[in-house]
Amino acid sequence: MTAGDCAEAIISDLGIDSPEDVDVDAIAFDAGLEVIYEPTVGCEATLVGFENRGIATINPGPVVGRRRFSVAHEIGHWHLHRGRSFKCRVDDADNNLASSQPLEKEADTFASHLLMPGPLFNPRVDSGKYPDFDVLADIATQFKTSLMATFIRLATCNRLPVVVACYGNDGRRWTLFAKDIPKRWFLKRKVDEDSFAYDLLKSGKERRQHGKQSADAWFENDDAGNFELSEQCVASFGGRALVVLYLESAMLEAQPDWNNYNGGK
Ligand SMILES: [Zn+2]
């Protein structure tokens, strides 16, 4: 059972059928995990476990989404990595996605599925039209999650042909492809001058609605100019750009690109 399956099984066992009912404190309590909110030093959350009792200490920051993700992340460690203690930088995709810490990634995956379980999340992105940022912000409000966590879930739920990525002036920080996107597409390491994200990084101009874009603004492949995609981007912390790309269906059916068969991720 994957970390995501484990989280969703808990939601199902508790009979939770709406986002408002995902009460992370109650879910922790039910699992024998006490949650304390007090300032932490050098991390966002800690978990200390002893036999069947654990204490999660959560930094009581002002952002509800981050706080909930922290609790869910520690519940993940509690279920998946029993017997160990953790100091975590939670809901920090910059570190957790870009790093190779498998236990942190697992706890993040667990948290993502606990807060946004597929049976509740998927219908909200399956409405027929690809969700723009306003729709995604509305979904984040319903699930009480951060925008970044919601974007990441949008990619991992694999319902739409979407790529979510984070770029800084120094290049790509991390990227997530929906699983069904062919492996032949190689995302550029640097933001292209023709992309909307370039304008965002240079002049702070966000693009919250779908913007049509030639795929060669984003992909290295020689034939990328034959395809189109939709690009949106918003500012993230540290002066970075969070990017959501929806690929047109022809990109999913494109033949293998032997010129770029180099694993160039
Ligand atoms: Zn952790």
Short mmCIF file of C-alpha atoms and ligand atoms in Angstrom, two decimals, residues 73-74 77 86-88 90 104 107, ligand 1:
data_model
loop_
_atom_site.label_atom_id
_atom_site.label_comp_id
_atom_site.label_asym_id
_atom_site.label_seq_id
_atom_site.Cartn_x
_atom_site.Cartn_y
_atom_site.Cartn_z
CA HIS A 73 2.59 15.13 7.60
CA GLU A 74 3.33 14.05 11.19
CA HIS A 77 5.30 9.64 9.89
CA PHE A 86 11.48 13.52 13.17
CA LYS A 87 12.23 17.22 12.79
CA CYS A 88 10.45 18.37 9.67
CA VAL A 90 6.77 20.58 6.17
CA GLU A 104 9.95 13.22 4.05
CA ALA A 107 5.05 11.86 4.71
ZN ZN B 1 8.82 14.88 8.19
#
